[in-house]
Amino acid sequence: MDRHIPVHALPEEIQKMLPEEKVCKYCGVSYLILHEFKAMEEKVKAMEKEMKFYQGSVDREKRLQEKLHSLNQELEQYKIDSKSKTESKIYFKLMLRLEVEHCQLKERMPDLQHSVTEPYIGL
């Protein structure tokens, strides 16, 4: 903790006081350090407030990490689903193309219609 250094020197009349006049007769603490105590109290209050903020930030970060993990899992699942849907679309397009080619083949070669009844699927 930083030591508080006063800006102005003590007035001369206080400097000339006897030590018994500068201290509390009950606890023995110098009246002259009251200012330092007050400054330390303010610093402690500020540090307590800062600690509460950081304690809250640890909790917030934990929740955010959990949310990030959950979102990453969702993203991976969406990628898998998207890949599966893309593969299904490709398969459907290939099957449609084979069907069209089969129909075109039937139209071009009507005499082979009895032998070519189903498309050849060699996948």
mmCIF file of C-alpha atoms in Angstrom:
data_model
loop_
_atom_site.group_PDB
_atom_site.id
_atom_site.type_symbol
_atom_site.label_atom_id
_atom_site.label_comp_id
_atom_site.label_asym_id
_atom_site.label_seq_id
_atom_site.Cartn_x
_atom_site.Cartn_y
_atom_site.Cartn_z
ATOM 1 C CA MET A 1 0.000 0.000 0.000
ATOM 2 C CA ASP A 2 1.243 3.501 -0.828
ATOM 3 C CA ARG A 3 2.315 5.690 2.028
ATOM 4 C CA HIS A 4 0.488 9.000 2.225
ATOM 5 C CA ILE A 5 2.894 11.921 2.309
ATOM 6 C CA PRO A 6 1.292 15.188 3.448
ATOM 7 C CA VAL A 7 1.546 18.143 1.117
ATOM 8 C CA HIS A 8 1.975 20.728 3.852
ATOM 9 C CA ALA A 9 4.138 20.553 6.976
ATOM 10 C CA LEU A 10 2.441 20.532 10.364
ATOM 11 C CA PRO A 11 1.835 23.960 11.833
ATOM 12 C CA GLU A 12 4.545 25.101 14.172
ATOM 13 C CA GLU A 13 2.286 25.115 17.245
ATOM 14 C CA ILE A 14 1.495 21.409 16.697
ATOM 15 C CA GLN A 15 5.166 20.578 16.199
ATOM 16 C CA LYS A 16 5.946 22.246 19.564
ATOM 17 C CA MET A 17 3.240 20.279 21.427
ATOM 18 C CA LEU A 18 4.339 17.732 23.992
ATOM 19 C CA PRO A 19 3.883 14.069 22.933
ATOM 20 C CA GLU A 20 1.220 13.599 25.663
ATOM 21 C CA GLU A 21 -0.871 16.323 24.028
ATOM 22 C CA LYS A 22 -0.724 14.619 20.587
ATOM 23 C CA VAL A 23 -1.992 11.187 21.632
ATOM 24 C CA CYS A 24 -5.309 9.824 22.793
ATOM 25 C CA LYS A 25 -5.210 9.245 26.518
ATOM 26 C CA TYR A 26 -7.498 6.207 26.125
ATOM 27 C CA CYS A 27 -5.793 4.203 23.341
ATOM 28 C CA GLY A 28 -2.462 5.963 22.891
ATOM 29 C CA VAL A 29 -2.918 6.553 19.136
ATOM 30 C CA SER A 30 -1.604 9.840 17.833
ATOM 31 C CA TYR A 31 -4.269 12.247 16.682
ATOM 32 C CA LEU A 32 -1.975 13.105 13.816
ATOM 33 C CA ILE A 33 -2.427 9.759 12.117
ATOM 34 C CA LEU A 34 -6.214 10.085 11.965
ATOM 35 C CA HIS A 35 -5.903 11.423 8.424
ATOM 36 C CA GLU A 36 -3.869 8.380 7.400
ATOM 37 C CA PHE A 37 -6.496 6.073 8.916
ATOM 38 C CA LYS A 38 -9.240 7.837 6.986
ATOM 39 C CA ALA A 39 -7.241 7.557 3.760
ATOM 40 C CA MET A 40 -6.668 3.829 4.398
ATOM 41 C CA GLU A 41 -10.378 3.331 5.107
ATOM 42 C CA GLU A 42 -11.219 4.896 1.741
ATOM 43 C CA LYS A 43 -8.674 2.653 0.008
ATOM 44 C CA VAL A 44 -10.107 -0.428 1.730
ATOM 45 C CA LYS A 45 -13.634 0.536 0.654
ATOM 46 C CA ALA A 46 -12.430 0.994 -2.937
ATOM 47 C CA MET A 47 -10.609 -2.348 -2.877
ATOM 48 C CA GLU A 48 -13.672 -4.132 -1.467
ATOM 49 C CA LYS A 49 -15.769 -2.676 -4.260
ATOM 50 C CA GLU A 50 -13.167 -3.785 -6.810
ATOM 51 C CA MET A 51 -13.079 -7.287 -5.293
ATOM 52 C CA LYS A 52 -16.864 -7.555 -5.619
ATOM 53 C CA PHE A 53 -16.553 -6.546 -9.264
ATOM 54 C CA TYR A 54 -13.867 -9.151 -9.917
ATOM 55 C CA GLN A 55 -15.780 -11.818 -8.030
ATOM 56 C CA GLY A 56 -18.756 -11.074 -10.265
ATOM 57 C CA SER A 57 -16.558 -11.158 -13.336
ATOM 58 C CA VAL A 58 -15.308 -14.651 -12.456
ATOM 59 C CA ASP A 59 -18.899 -15.858 -12.256
ATOM 60 C CA ARG A 60 -19.748 -14.071 -15.526
ATOM 61 C CA GLU A 61 -16.745 -15.568 -17.271
ATOM 62 C CA LYS A 62 -17.699 -19.050 -16.092
ATOM 63 C CA ARG A 63 -21.228 -18.610 -17.478
ATOM 64 C CA LEU A 64 -19.843 -17.220 -20.739
ATOM 65 C CA GLN A 65 -17.427 -20.148 -21.077
ATOM 66 C CA GLU A 66 -20.318 -22.579 -20.602
ATOM 67 C CA LYS A 67 -22.400 -20.688 -23.172
ATOM 68 C CA LEU A 68 -19.485 -20.669 -25.623
ATOM 69 C CA HIS A 69 -19.011 -24.422 -25.178
ATOM 70 C CA SER A 70 -22.720 -24.991 -25.774
ATOM 71 C CA LEU A 71 -22.688 -22.819 -28.901
ATOM 72 C CA ASN A 72 -19.635 -24.663 -30.246
ATOM 73 C CA GLN A 73 -21.433 -27.968 -29.768
ATOM 74 C CA GLU A 74 -24.489 -26.595 -31.594
ATOM 75 C CA LEU A 75 -22.272 -25.358 -34.422
ATOM 76 C CA GLU A 76 -20.683 -28.786 -34.819
ATOM 77 C CA GLN A 77 -24.127 -30.401 -34.876
ATOM 78 C CA TYR A 78 -25.304 -27.903 -37.508
ATOM 79 C CA LYS A 79 -22.229 -28.686 -39.609
ATOM 80 C CA ILE A 80 -22.993 -32.414 -39.398
ATOM 81 C CA ASP A 81 -26.663 -31.825 -40.248
ATOM 82 C CA SER A 82 -25.740 -29.529 -43.116
ATOM 83 C CA LYS A 83 -23.289 -32.059 -44.541
ATOM 84 C CA SER A 84 -25.912 -34.795 -44.286
ATOM 85 C CA LYS A 85 -28.512 -32.621 -46.032
ATOM 86 C CA THR A 86 -26.005 -31.694 -48.743
ATOM 87 C CA GLU A 87 -25.188 -35.357 -49.307
ATOM 88 C CA SER A 88 -28.929 -36.165 -49.471
ATOM 89 C CA LYS A 89 -29.436 -33.413 -52.077
ATOM 90 C CA ILE A 90 -26.540 -34.725 -54.149
ATOM 91 C CA TYR A 91 -27.944 -38.258 -53.976
ATOM 92 C CA PHE A 92 -31.403 -37.002 -54.961
ATOM 93 C CA LYS A 93 -29.964 -35.027 -57.914
ATOM 94 C CA LEU A 94 -28.004 -38.071 -59.111
ATOM 95 C CA MET A 95 -31.073 -40.280 -58.884
ATOM 96 C CA LEU A 96 -33.115 -37.693 -60.782
ATOM 97 C CA ARG A 97 -30.411 -37.433 -63.451
ATOM 98 C CA LEU A 98 -30.337 -41.222 -63.819
ATOM 99 C CA GLU A 99 -34.110 -41.282 -64.142
ATOM 100 C CA VAL A 100 -34.005 -38.588 -66.837
ATOM 101 C CA GLU A 101 -31.222 -40.355 -68.718
ATOM 102 C CA HIS A 102 -33.122 -43.629 -68.493
ATOM 103 C CA CYS A 103 -36.235 -41.974 -69.952
ATOM 104 C CA GLN A 104 -34.158 -40.366 -72.722
ATOM 105 C CA LEU A 105 -32.546 -43.697 -73.485
ATOM 106 C CA LYS A 106 -35.979 -45.319 -73.768
ATOM 107 C CA GLU A 107 -37.105 -42.603 -76.181
ATOM 108 C CA ARG A 108 -34.019 -42.965 -78.386
ATOM 109 C CA MET A 109 -34.094 -46.724 -78.513
ATOM 110 C CA PRO A 110 -37.695 -47.885 -78.534
ATOM 111 C CA ASP A 111 -36.697 -51.393 -79.698
ATOM 112 C CA LEU A 112 -34.598 -51.899 -76.500
ATOM 113 C CA GLN A 113 -37.469 -50.873 -74.267
ATOM 114 C CA HIS A 114 -38.282 -54.418 -73.248
ATOM 115 C CA SER A 115 -34.707 -55.107 -72.023
ATOM 116 C CA VAL A 116 -34.031 -51.763 -70.356
ATOM 117 C CA THR A 117 -36.773 -51.413 -67.810
ATOM 118 C CA GLU A 118 -34.907 -50.131 -64.748
ATOM 119 C CA PRO A 119 -32.044 -47.635 -64.583
ATOM 120 C CA TYR A 120 -28.642 -49.034 -63.757
ATOM 121 C CA ILE A 121 -27.549 -47.733 -60.394
ATOM 122 C CA GLY A 122 -23.932 -48.543 -59.803
ATOM 123 C CA LEU A 123 -23.283 -46.488 -56.714
#
